[in-house]
Amino acid sequence: MNIALLATNGAIDFGSIFTDLAIILIVAKIAAEFFERIRVPAVLGEIIAGIVIGPSMLGLINPSDAMRILAEVGVIILLAEVGLEMDMTELRKVGRASMLVAIIGVVVPMSSGVLAGTVLGESLNASLFLGAALAATSVGITARVFGDLRALSSTEARIVLGAAVADDVLGLIILTVVTRIVQQGSVDLAGVASTIGIAVGFIAVAGAVGILVIPRLFTFIGERAVSPATIGVLAAGLTFGFSAAASGAQLAPIIGAFIAGTALSRTPQHDRISRDFKSLGAIFIPVFFLQIGIDTDVTKFFSGHVLFVAAILTLIAVIGKIVAAVGARGTNTDKLLIGIGMIPRGEVGLIFASIGVAVGVFNDDLYAVVLLVVLLTTVITPPLLRWRIEHAEETASAMDTALVTEEPTGGWLVVNNDEVQLRGNPPSSLVLSLGLQTSILATHAQPNDALLYWMHANRAFELTWDLATSQLLFDVLVRGNARSWRFLEVTNIVERALPEIDKAIRARRGDASELDPTHSMQMPTVELLRDRVGRNTFSDSAIFFAAFVLDFSDDSPAIGIINRLVFPENVAQQVRALVAASALLHTAASSETIENNARNMAQLADFLGSPLMVEQCRMLTEARGNLEDWQYPLLLDITTGVQGLLAHPELIEGIEGSVESVRRSKAMSLTSDLHVLDRLQHAAAVYILAHEPETLVRHASLVEPAPRSGKVRVSVESTPHNGQWIIDIATHDMRGLLARICAVLAERGLEIVSADLATWPDEAVLDSFVVNSAQKPNAVQIAFELENRLKRRLDAPRRLISNTHSRLTISLDNDAHPWHSVIRVSGADQPGLVQAVATAFAMAKTNVHHAHISTQGDDVSDRFEVSTRHGRKLGSQALQRITELLS
């Protein structure tokens, strides 16, 4: 075992291993972040970081067996991920051009590499590995650049990416054969035939097991597994098992990992396994790339012989892949662009090089040569691709402008033999309209090359929405499928016309170089509503667009798309209301207060406005999921209560039919006092919704005339509950008023149950409290003590005890109320808690509109509806300030 693993007493030095691992992971992430920001592939940054921390430069890490084992785990996971994202059926669909490009792109560089190695005096074994390393292609780098330049829909991109699928399989077979030949120590026809037979036999047997057994096995286990981690752990075990089987057959372990990945891609749990492997790979794959740098002797880069050989092999690597574009002969494509796209070796070439070292055919010089070739081909490809694509774009734009034709009879698009065909050359202004129409047709037909070429040629055209294209998007929502959205993505329509959705898709994906994990475009809420609601007309489309927004809002705020689209009258407003109300209903169904609180019911009714909106909101909330079984009946009770308010005959006859306007009108009908009527007319809507008409008149009468500063009026009323009283307090507004009132009530031994607060433009205030008291509170005494306290300075908030014994928590919820933020204070009850919280609100310049105080035993659960001084909801900074004042 390497001496780096041993302590002075001969035992394994775990401290050294963990220190090395910590340095490698931290440095890898820093390097990857930096290089990604400057638009250089992260893999290069990780290799360079390995060189820097390795013995060649800083010497922070020395090569060790432990890190090499972890690096081997990383490369196994990497190849399993490649297999997971590769649909082997696509290999049959890449077409003749892609297959020819792949074959030529393997044969020419490999044969040239073997010949060059032999001429340069290297052994046959070393030359074979040099040729194999030159045959590889890294699809990730090319795909990233094509995507950044909005060129994934081009015929050239599809040929290159299709060829890469075949290239991966051919490269792994070549690696297997070359490794076996080298390990046997001799090259003869019988030996080569035997090696190919073993390789093909292993791939056939393992592949058959993967296709026939693994999906059924995982389906069986998935239906019976209790732990959510079972599938991921079993998939990892299967991957390492296949790798061990490949090693036992004297093949490279990565062959087994790749086959395991392709088998797992066919399981029903593909998405879950892929996410688990990405989490695992985020730890171990960087160890592999940094280990390459750590093992590199950087001084070899300055050797004249190494630089000379690297220059020759780089030239062969570039020319060999450009020549491969001959395979696309007969297609209307840019052959040079295809050749450039095949150039980068990336991680695939590095894997070949590391295996060459492992089997003993690469010395330090050759390892440095291959590393230089990989680095150079990977670095030069992105700028070359950008140059060629932009050049082609300018040429195509000039040609297409001159070739615009009139629309044929029957339209621009036609479906023939399961193919969506473009007829003529439409103007660029139709990109969005024809793209959306094609996406609907693409549910059962394949867009042809001419259509894809036209979309690609117009990829830079600015897209704007109108009523017709917005209706087409609605048609995509109710009639499209994953193929529709895939088409819209590869033609860059999502990125240009729906940037919020594009951002959400990228966030789901996590890795921008990943080609098309289908889960990134799934819309479960839309799918459920299609089954339950059917296909509405565009004028009734609000619920579908709300579902569309909500399906992507977990990954990125998507409500902005509503501002881009053009809707029939009131639809945009309905979409926004449904999105907000759905979150409100979900929160309501998770609490115990709203179903028994007429005040909150009224607020919900006023917010939604119509029975149809309430029902659509319920359906939308149910379709979103994330509800426990016990919440569904509660949700139905809430919406039934709101429907009852909206359906009440008194409300139907009210002014404009709103709950608030009806309640205000009824209160005003109960009094003839002009001053009281004026007070009711100018009361805030949230205050009107909080009280019954009789209570509103009582409050307004107490406030009139408006109290002068420092003066207080108090009235005390009984409630139906024994020992419970209503205390109404009218006064002039001032900072910290609620805190001062709470202090007076606490001093008189009155336990606050709930509180409502109303403020008028003339700064008149009416605070209404429900309190517990064995005796009727003395209104005169409360008024006297409060007037005295109003003359004093506001005391600093008492610091509340917050530890493991008190369990006191303060949380902010902006979804639980239509207009206000809700702050909840819960935990062990403490003396003066409400007063302390109210004082903190005052010092944080936070207005309190309503408070519900609940105490059960030694625990308290207080709910405060609050806003900023300007009536807006609070943010996290405001909550932090309040928490700091109390803790």
PDB file of C-alpha atoms in Angstrom, residues 69-317:
ATOM      1  CA  ILE A  69      -9.625   4.207  -5.664  1.00  0.00           C
ATOM      2  CA  LEU A  70     -12.020   7.140  -5.214  1.00  0.00           C
ATOM      3  CA  ALA A  71     -11.097   8.381  -8.697  1.00  0.00           C
ATOM      4  CA  GLU A  72     -11.937   4.933 -10.091  1.00  0.00           C
ATOM      5  CA  VAL A  73     -15.315   5.144  -8.346  1.00  0.00           C
ATOM      6  CA  GLY A  74     -15.787   8.541 -10.004  1.00  0.00           C
ATOM      7  CA  VAL A  75     -15.134   7.253 -13.521  1.00  0.00           C
ATOM      8  CA  ILE A  76     -17.487   4.306 -12.924  1.00  0.00           C
ATOM      9  CA  ILE A  77     -20.262   6.735 -11.950  1.00  0.00           C
ATOM     10  CA  LEU A  78     -19.423   8.969 -14.925  1.00  0.00           C
ATOM     11  CA  LEU A  79     -19.838   6.123 -17.433  1.00  0.00           C
ATOM     12  CA  ALA A  80     -23.014   4.964 -15.694  1.00  0.00           C
ATOM     13  CA  GLU A  81     -24.436   8.491 -16.111  1.00  0.00           C
ATOM     14  CA  VAL A  82     -23.518   8.404 -19.802  1.00  0.00           C
ATOM     15  CA  GLY A  83     -25.391   5.116 -20.123  1.00  0.00           C
ATOM     16  CA  LEU A  84     -28.366   6.468 -18.183  1.00  0.00           C
ATOM     17  CA  GLU A  85     -28.814   9.358 -20.590  1.00  0.00           C
ATOM     18  CA  MET A  86     -28.300   7.239 -23.729  1.00  0.00           C
ATOM     19  CA  ASP A  87     -31.298   5.666 -25.368  1.00  0.00           C
ATOM     20  CA  MET A  88     -29.823   2.774 -27.344  1.00  0.00           C
ATOM     21  CA  THR A  89     -32.789   2.854 -29.694  1.00  0.00           C
ATOM     22  CA  GLU A  90     -31.496   6.255 -30.815  1.00  0.00           C
ATOM     23  CA  LEU A  91     -28.464   4.438 -32.230  1.00  0.00           C
ATOM     24  CA  ARG A  92     -30.761   3.016 -34.884  1.00  0.00           C
ATOM     25  CA  LYS A  93     -32.277   6.417 -35.587  1.00  0.00           C
ATOM     26  CA  VAL A  94     -29.212   8.610 -36.027  1.00  0.00           C
ATOM     27  CA  GLY A  95     -29.332   8.047 -39.760  1.00  0.00           C
ATOM     28  CA  ARG A  96     -26.825   7.119 -42.380  1.00  0.00           C
ATOM     29  CA  ALA A  97     -24.957  10.429 -42.243  1.00  0.00           C
ATOM     30  CA  SER A  98     -24.409  10.287 -38.463  1.00  0.00           C
ATOM     31  CA  MET A  99     -23.297   6.660 -38.583  1.00  0.00           C
ATOM     32  CA  LEU A 100     -20.824   7.315 -41.397  1.00  0.00           C
ATOM     33  CA  VAL A 101     -19.421  10.373 -39.602  1.00  0.00           C
ATOM     34  CA  ALA A 102     -18.968   8.262 -36.458  1.00  0.00           C
ATOM     35  CA  ILE A 103     -17.243   5.383 -38.264  1.00  0.00           C
ATOM     36  CA  ILE A 104     -14.894   7.625 -40.251  1.00  0.00           C
ATOM     37  CA  GLY A 105     -14.292   9.714 -37.113  1.00  0.00           C
ATOM     38  CA  VAL A 106     -13.083   6.586 -35.332  1.00  0.00           C
ATOM     39  CA  VAL A 107     -11.172   4.825 -38.110  1.00  0.00           C
ATOM     40  CA  VAL A 108      -9.160   7.759 -39.510  1.00  0.00           C
ATOM     41  CA  PRO A 109      -7.832   9.248 -36.223  1.00  0.00           C
ATOM     42  CA  MET A 110      -7.132   5.827 -34.729  1.00  0.00           C
ATOM     43  CA  SER A 111      -5.257   4.440 -37.719  1.00  0.00           C
ATOM     44  CA  SER A 112      -3.360   7.706 -38.105  1.00  0.00           C
ATOM     45  CA  GLY A 113      -2.538   7.736 -34.405  1.00  0.00           C
ATOM     46  CA  VAL A 114      -1.246   4.162 -34.459  1.00  0.00           C
ATOM     47  CA  LEU A 115       0.865   4.954 -37.515  1.00  0.00           C
ATOM     48  CA  ALA A 116       2.232   8.171 -36.014  1.00  0.00           C
ATOM     49  CA  GLY A 117       3.109   6.431 -32.744  1.00  0.00           C
ATOM     50  CA  THR A 118       4.979   3.709 -34.593  1.00  0.00           C
ATOM     51  CA  VAL A 119       6.878   6.206 -36.782  1.00  0.00           C
ATOM     52  CA  LEU A 120       7.813   8.217 -33.683  1.00  0.00           C
ATOM     53  CA  GLY A 121       9.379   5.128 -32.139  1.00  0.00           C
ATOM     54  CA  GLU A 122       6.716   4.134 -29.631  1.00  0.00           C
ATOM     55  CA  SER A 123       5.859   0.504 -28.972  1.00  0.00           C
ATOM     56  CA  LEU A 124       2.929  -1.110 -30.734  1.00  0.00           C
ATOM     57  CA  ASN A 125       0.982  -1.298 -27.466  1.00  0.00           C
ATOM     58  CA  ALA A 126       1.552   2.387 -26.751  1.00  0.00           C
ATOM     59  CA  SER A 127       0.657   3.271 -30.351  1.00  0.00           C
ATOM     60  CA  LEU A 128      -2.606   1.326 -30.082  1.00  0.00           C
ATOM     61  CA  PHE A 129      -3.587   3.300 -26.987  1.00  0.00           C
ATOM     62  CA  LEU A 130      -2.581   6.585 -28.617  1.00  0.00           C
ATOM     63  CA  GLY A 131      -4.803   5.763 -31.571  1.00  0.00           C
ATOM     64  CA  ALA A 132      -7.689   4.767 -29.287  1.00  0.00           C
ATOM     65  CA  ALA A 133      -7.384   8.027 -27.340  1.00  0.00           C
ATOM     66  CA  LEU A 134      -7.507  10.027 -30.588  1.00  0.00           C
ATOM     67  CA  ALA A 135     -10.651   8.177 -31.736  1.00  0.00           C
ATOM     68  CA  ALA A 136     -12.776   9.448 -28.848  1.00  0.00           C
ATOM     69  CA  THR A 137     -15.215  12.402 -29.030  1.00  0.00           C
ATOM     70  CA  SER A 138     -16.673  14.409 -26.136  1.00  0.00           C
ATOM     71  CA  VAL A 139     -20.270  15.251 -26.964  1.00  0.00           C
ATOM     72  CA  GLY A 140     -20.876  17.346 -23.842  1.00  0.00           C
ATOM     73  CA  ILE A 141     -18.644  20.249 -24.876  1.00  0.00           C
ATOM     74  CA  THR A 142     -20.013  20.411 -28.421  1.00  0.00           C
ATOM     75  CA  ALA A 143     -23.624  20.161 -27.211  1.00  0.00           C
ATOM     76  CA  ARG A 144     -23.014  23.007 -24.764  1.00  0.00           C
ATOM     77  CA  VAL A 145     -21.737  25.342 -27.493  1.00  0.00           C
ATOM     78  CA  PHE A 146     -24.509  24.401 -29.946  1.00  0.00           C
ATOM     79  CA  GLY A 147     -27.043  25.109 -27.202  1.00  0.00           C
ATOM     80  CA  ASP A 148     -25.490  28.456 -26.229  1.00  0.00           C
ATOM     81  CA  LEU A 149     -25.597  29.578 -29.859  1.00  0.00           C
ATOM     82  CA  ARG A 150     -29.193  28.379 -30.341  1.00  0.00           C
ATOM     83  CA  ALA A 151     -28.069  25.868 -32.945  1.00  0.00           C
ATOM     84  CA  LEU A 152     -29.278  22.556 -31.520  1.00  0.00           C
ATOM     85  CA  SER A 153     -32.041  22.452 -34.127  1.00  0.00           C
ATOM     86  CA  SER A 154     -29.586  22.668 -37.043  1.00  0.00           C
ATOM     87  CA  THR A 155     -28.987  19.630 -39.222  1.00  0.00           C
ATOM     88  CA  GLU A 156     -25.266  19.894 -38.436  1.00  0.00           C
ATOM     89  CA  ALA A 157     -25.903  19.689 -34.693  1.00  0.00           C
ATOM     90  CA  ARG A 158     -28.183  16.688 -35.082  1.00  0.00           C
ATOM     91  CA  ILE A 159     -25.607  14.856 -37.209  1.00  0.00           C
ATOM     92  CA  VAL A 160     -22.804  15.577 -34.718  1.00  0.00           C
ATOM     93  CA  LEU A 161     -24.855  14.588 -31.659  1.00  0.00           C
ATOM     94  CA  GLY A 162     -26.159  11.486 -33.418  1.00  0.00           C
ATOM     95  CA  ALA A 163     -22.631  10.513 -34.439  1.00  0.00           C
ATOM     96  CA  ALA A 164     -21.511  10.971 -30.838  1.00  0.00           C
ATOM     97  CA  VAL A 165     -23.990   8.320 -29.696  1.00  0.00           C
ATOM     98  CA  ALA A 166     -22.458   5.800 -32.097  1.00  0.00           C
ATOM     99  CA  ASP A 167     -18.957   7.101 -31.322  1.00  0.00           C
ATOM    100  CA  ASP A 168     -19.369   6.341 -27.607  1.00  0.00           C
ATOM    101  CA  VAL A 169     -20.309   2.731 -28.289  1.00  0.00           C
ATOM    102  CA  LEU A 170     -17.565   2.221 -30.918  1.00  0.00           C
ATOM    103  CA  GLY A 171     -14.978   3.842 -28.651  1.00  0.00           C
ATOM    104  CA  LEU A 172     -15.812   1.577 -25.724  1.00  0.00           C
ATOM    105  CA  ILE A 173     -15.564  -1.508 -27.934  1.00  0.00           C
ATOM    106  CA  ILE A 174     -12.179  -0.331 -29.240  1.00  0.00           C
ATOM    107  CA  LEU A 175     -10.991   0.341 -25.703  1.00  0.00           C
ATOM    108  CA  THR A 176     -12.024  -3.147 -24.671  1.00  0.00           C
ATOM    109  CA  VAL A 177     -10.186  -4.793 -27.589  1.00  0.00           C
ATOM    110  CA  VAL A 178      -7.040  -2.680 -27.192  1.00  0.00           C
ATOM    111  CA  THR A 179      -6.878  -3.281 -23.441  1.00  0.00           C
ATOM    112  CA  ARG A 180      -7.171  -7.042 -23.923  1.00  0.00           C
ATOM    113  CA  ILE A 181      -4.500  -7.076 -26.635  1.00  0.00           C
ATOM    114  CA  VAL A 182      -2.106  -5.127 -24.441  1.00  0.00           C
ATOM    115  CA  GLN A 183      -2.729  -7.326 -21.401  1.00  0.00           C
ATOM    116  CA  GLN A 184      -2.155 -10.492 -23.463  1.00  0.00           C
ATOM    117  CA  GLY A 185       1.220  -9.113 -24.484  1.00  0.00           C
ATOM    118  CA  SER A 186       1.040 -10.112 -28.143  1.00  0.00           C
ATOM    119  CA  VAL A 187      -0.872  -9.352 -31.302  1.00  0.00           C
ATOM    120  CA  ASP A 188      -2.055 -12.187 -33.530  1.00  0.00           C
ATOM    121  CA  LEU A 189      -5.155 -12.831 -35.559  1.00  0.00           C
ATOM    122  CA  ALA A 190      -6.437 -15.529 -33.228  1.00  0.00           C
ATOM    123  CA  GLY A 191      -5.840 -13.346 -30.170  1.00  0.00           C
ATOM    124  CA  VAL A 192      -7.597 -10.374 -31.694  1.00  0.00           C
ATOM    125  CA  ALA A 193     -10.534 -12.558 -32.767  1.00  0.00           C
ATOM    126  CA  SER A 194     -10.709 -14.052 -29.262  1.00  0.00           C
ATOM    127  CA  THR A 195     -10.635 -10.584 -27.669  1.00  0.00           C
ATOM    128  CA  ILE A 196     -13.350  -9.276 -29.950  1.00  0.00           C
ATOM    129  CA  GLY A 197     -15.405 -12.398 -29.262  1.00  0.00           C
ATOM    130  CA  ILE A 198     -15.095 -11.976 -25.482  1.00  0.00           C
ATOM    131  CA  ALA A 199     -15.906  -8.260 -25.694  1.00  0.00           C
ATOM    132  CA  VAL A 200     -18.902  -8.741 -27.944  1.00  0.00           C
ATOM    133  CA  GLY A 201     -20.047 -11.740 -25.914  1.00  0.00           C
ATOM    134  CA  PHE A 202     -19.876  -9.830 -22.640  1.00  0.00           C
ATOM    135  CA  ILE A 203     -21.690  -6.842 -24.112  1.00  0.00           C
ATOM    136  CA  ALA A 204     -24.351  -9.122 -25.613  1.00  0.00           C
ATOM    137  CA  VAL A 205     -24.938 -11.122 -22.412  1.00  0.00           C
ATOM    138  CA  ALA A 206     -24.789  -8.118 -20.089  1.00  0.00           C
ATOM    139  CA  GLY A 207     -26.933  -6.122 -22.481  1.00  0.00           C
ATOM    140  CA  ALA A 208     -29.540  -8.890 -22.657  1.00  0.00           C
ATOM    141  CA  VAL A 209     -29.676  -9.055 -18.860  1.00  0.00           C
ATOM    142  CA  GLY A 210     -30.017  -5.286 -18.763  1.00  0.00           C
ATOM    143  CA  ILE A 211     -32.842  -5.239 -21.286  1.00  0.00           C
ATOM    144  CA  LEU A 212     -34.802  -8.291 -20.156  1.00  0.00           C
ATOM    145  CA  VAL A 213     -34.185  -8.588 -16.416  1.00  0.00           C
ATOM    146  CA  ILE A 214     -33.222  -5.254 -14.878  1.00  0.00           C
ATOM    147  CA  PRO A 215     -36.379  -3.251 -15.764  1.00  0.00           C
ATOM    148  CA  ARG A 216     -38.649  -6.047 -14.473  1.00  0.00           C
ATOM    149  CA  LEU A 217     -36.545  -6.433 -11.324  1.00  0.00           C
ATOM    150  CA  PHE A 218     -36.694  -2.713 -10.537  1.00  0.00           C
ATOM    151  CA  THR A 219     -40.418  -2.581 -11.238  1.00  0.00           C
ATOM    152  CA  PHE A 220     -40.946  -5.444  -8.783  1.00  0.00           C
ATOM    153  CA  ILE A 221     -38.760  -3.870  -6.092  1.00  0.00           C
ATOM    154  CA  GLY A 222     -40.133  -0.347  -6.652  1.00  0.00           C
ATOM    155  CA  GLU A 223     -43.685  -1.509  -5.965  1.00  0.00           C
ATOM    156  CA  ARG A 224     -42.661  -3.079  -2.655  1.00  0.00           C
ATOM    157  CA  ALA A 225     -39.839  -0.890  -1.348  1.00  0.00           C
ATOM    158  CA  VAL A 226     -40.626   1.176   1.748  1.00  0.00           C
ATOM    159  CA  SER A 227     -37.503   3.340   1.897  1.00  0.00           C
ATOM    160  CA  PRO A 228     -37.175   5.947  -0.901  1.00  0.00           C
ATOM    161  CA  ALA A 229     -33.406   5.311  -0.946  1.00  0.00           C
ATOM    162  CA  THR A 230     -33.774   1.632  -1.863  1.00  0.00           C
ATOM    163  CA  ILE A 231     -33.874   2.134  -5.633  1.00  0.00           C
ATOM    164  CA  GLY A 232     -30.867   4.456  -5.747  1.00  0.00           C
ATOM    165  CA  VAL A 233     -28.727   2.228  -3.543  1.00  0.00           C
ATOM    166  CA  LEU A 234     -29.705  -0.874  -5.523  1.00  0.00           C
ATOM    167  CA  ALA A 235     -28.837   0.917  -8.798  1.00  0.00           C
ATOM    168  CA  ALA A 236     -25.404   1.834  -7.456  1.00  0.00           C
ATOM    169  CA  GLY A 237     -24.849  -1.752  -6.314  1.00  0.00           C
ATOM    170  CA  LEU A 238     -25.869  -3.050  -9.730  1.00  0.00           C
ATOM    171  CA  THR A 239     -23.456  -0.635 -11.439  1.00  0.00           C
ATOM    172  CA  PHE A 240     -20.503  -1.730  -9.349  1.00  0.00           C
ATOM    173  CA  GLY A 241     -21.557  -5.355  -9.843  1.00  0.00           C
ATOM    174  CA  PHE A 242     -21.515  -4.992 -13.639  1.00  0.00           C
ATOM    175  CA  SER A 243     -18.129  -3.229 -13.372  1.00  0.00           C
ATOM    176  CA  ALA A 244     -16.773  -6.144 -11.357  1.00  0.00           C
ATOM    177  CA  ALA A 245     -18.121  -8.603 -13.936  1.00  0.00           C
ATOM    178  CA  ALA A 246     -16.374  -6.703 -16.736  1.00  0.00           C
ATOM    179  CA  SER A 247     -13.130  -6.705 -14.759  1.00  0.00           C
ATOM    180  CA  GLY A 248     -13.512 -10.443 -14.182  1.00  0.00           C
ATOM    181  CA  ALA A 249     -13.835 -10.909 -17.940  1.00  0.00           C
ATOM    182  CA  GLN A 250     -10.526  -9.049 -18.346  1.00  0.00           C
ATOM    183  CA  LEU A 251     -12.332  -6.012 -19.733  1.00  0.00           C
ATOM    184  CA  ALA A 252     -12.254  -2.401 -18.552  1.00  0.00           C
ATOM    185  CA  PRO A 253     -14.638  -1.934 -15.580  1.00  0.00           C
ATOM    186  CA  ILE A 254     -16.113   1.152 -17.248  1.00  0.00           C
ATOM    187  CA  ILE A 255     -17.614  -1.133 -19.909  1.00  0.00           C
ATOM    188  CA  GLY A 256     -19.716  -2.778 -17.210  1.00  0.00           C
ATOM    189  CA  ALA A 257     -20.676   0.611 -15.763  1.00  0.00           C
ATOM    190  CA  PHE A 258     -21.820   1.863 -19.175  1.00  0.00           C
ATOM    191  CA  ILE A 259     -23.942  -1.236 -19.811  1.00  0.00           C
ATOM    192  CA  ALA A 260     -25.443  -0.950 -16.329  1.00  0.00           C
ATOM    193  CA  GLY A 261     -26.363   2.668 -17.070  1.00  0.00           C
ATOM    194  CA  THR A 262     -28.097   1.747 -20.328  1.00  0.00           C
ATOM    195  CA  ALA A 263     -30.035  -0.970 -18.491  1.00  0.00           C
ATOM    196  CA  LEU A 264     -31.080   1.415 -15.713  1.00  0.00           C
ATOM    197  CA  SER A 265     -32.245   3.953 -18.314  1.00  0.00           C
ATOM    198  CA  ARG A 266     -35.026   1.494 -19.221  1.00  0.00           C
ATOM    199  CA  THR A 267     -36.391   1.237 -15.668  1.00  0.00           C
ATOM    200  CA  PRO A 268     -39.521   3.111 -14.519  1.00  0.00           C
ATOM    201  CA  GLN A 269     -37.365   4.819 -11.876  1.00  0.00           C
ATOM    202  CA  HIS A 270     -34.959   6.293 -14.450  1.00  0.00           C
ATOM    203  CA  ASP A 271     -35.406   9.905 -13.291  1.00  0.00           C
ATOM    204  CA  ARG A 272     -34.908   9.085  -9.615  1.00  0.00           C
ATOM    205  CA  ILE A 273     -31.812   6.982 -10.328  1.00  0.00           C
ATOM    206  CA  SER A 274     -30.398   9.715 -12.553  1.00  0.00           C
ATOM    207  CA  ARG A 275     -30.818  12.300  -9.773  1.00  0.00           C
ATOM    208  CA  ASP A 276     -29.225   9.980  -7.220  1.00  0.00           C
ATOM    209  CA  PHE A 277     -26.267   9.309  -9.521  1.00  0.00           C
ATOM    210  CA  LYS A 278     -25.810  13.030 -10.160  1.00  0.00           C
ATOM    211  CA  SER A 279     -25.576  13.620  -6.416  1.00  0.00           C
ATOM    212  CA  LEU A 280     -23.078  10.778  -6.089  1.00  0.00           C
ATOM    213  CA  GLY A 281     -21.157  11.933  -9.147  1.00  0.00           C
ATOM    214  CA  ALA A 282     -20.910  15.499  -7.844  1.00  0.00           C
ATOM    215  CA  ILE A 283     -18.612  14.110  -5.125  1.00  0.00           C
ATOM    216  CA  PHE A 284     -16.601  11.400  -6.880  1.00  0.00           C
ATOM    217  CA  ILE A 285     -16.283  12.532 -10.530  1.00  0.00           C
ATOM    218  CA  PRO A 286     -14.240  15.663  -9.662  1.00  0.00           C
ATOM    219  CA  VAL A 287     -11.822  13.380  -7.763  1.00  0.00           C
ATOM    220  CA  PHE A 288     -11.148  11.560 -11.049  1.00  0.00           C
ATOM    221  CA  PHE A 289     -10.367  14.720 -13.003  1.00  0.00           C
ATOM    222  CA  LEU A 290      -8.259  16.264 -10.254  1.00  0.00           C
ATOM    223  CA  GLN A 291      -6.391  12.966  -9.899  1.00  0.00           C
ATOM    224  CA  ILE A 292      -5.410  13.267 -13.572  1.00  0.00           C
ATOM    225  CA  GLY A 293      -3.820  16.618 -12.805  1.00  0.00           C
ATOM    226  CA  ILE A 294      -2.222  15.357  -9.599  1.00  0.00           C
ATOM    227  CA  ASP A 295      -0.617  12.452 -11.466  1.00  0.00           C
ATOM    228  CA  THR A 296       0.713  14.758 -14.166  1.00  0.00           C
ATOM    229  CA  ASP A 297       4.360  15.808 -14.125  1.00  0.00           C
ATOM    230  CA  VAL A 298       3.997  19.375 -15.335  1.00  0.00           C
ATOM    231  CA  THR A 299       7.707  19.595 -16.147  1.00  0.00           C
ATOM    232  CA  LYS A 300       7.034  17.232 -19.054  1.00  0.00           C
ATOM    233  CA  PHE A 301       5.004  20.000 -20.702  1.00  0.00           C
ATOM    234  CA  PHE A 302       8.263  21.857 -21.259  1.00  0.00           C
ATOM    235  CA  SER A 303      10.000  18.903 -22.855  1.00  0.00           C
ATOM    236  CA  GLY A 304      10.737  19.477 -26.535  1.00  0.00           C
ATOM    237  CA  HIS A 305       9.951  15.858 -27.369  1.00  0.00           C
ATOM    238  CA  VAL A 306       6.587  15.964 -25.558  1.00  0.00           C
ATOM    239  CA  LEU A 307       5.577  19.216 -27.259  1.00  0.00           C
ATOM    240  CA  PHE A 308       6.632  17.899 -30.679  1.00  0.00           C
ATOM    241  CA  VAL A 309       4.696  14.646 -30.335  1.00  0.00           C
ATOM    242  CA  ALA A 310       1.681  16.487 -28.865  1.00  0.00           C
ATOM    243  CA  ALA A 311       1.661  18.927 -31.796  1.00  0.00           C
ATOM    244  CA  ILE A 312       1.696  16.087 -34.339  1.00  0.00           C
ATOM    245  CA  LEU A 313      -1.036  14.127 -32.565  1.00  0.00           C
ATOM    246  CA  THR A 314      -3.174  17.266 -32.105  1.00  0.00           C
ATOM    247  CA  LEU A 315      -2.930  17.903 -35.833  1.00  0.00           C
ATOM    248  CA  ILE A 316      -3.963  14.291 -36.518  1.00  0.00           C
ATOM    249  CA  ALA A 317      -6.804  14.607 -33.977  1.00  0.00           C
TER     250      ALA A 317
END
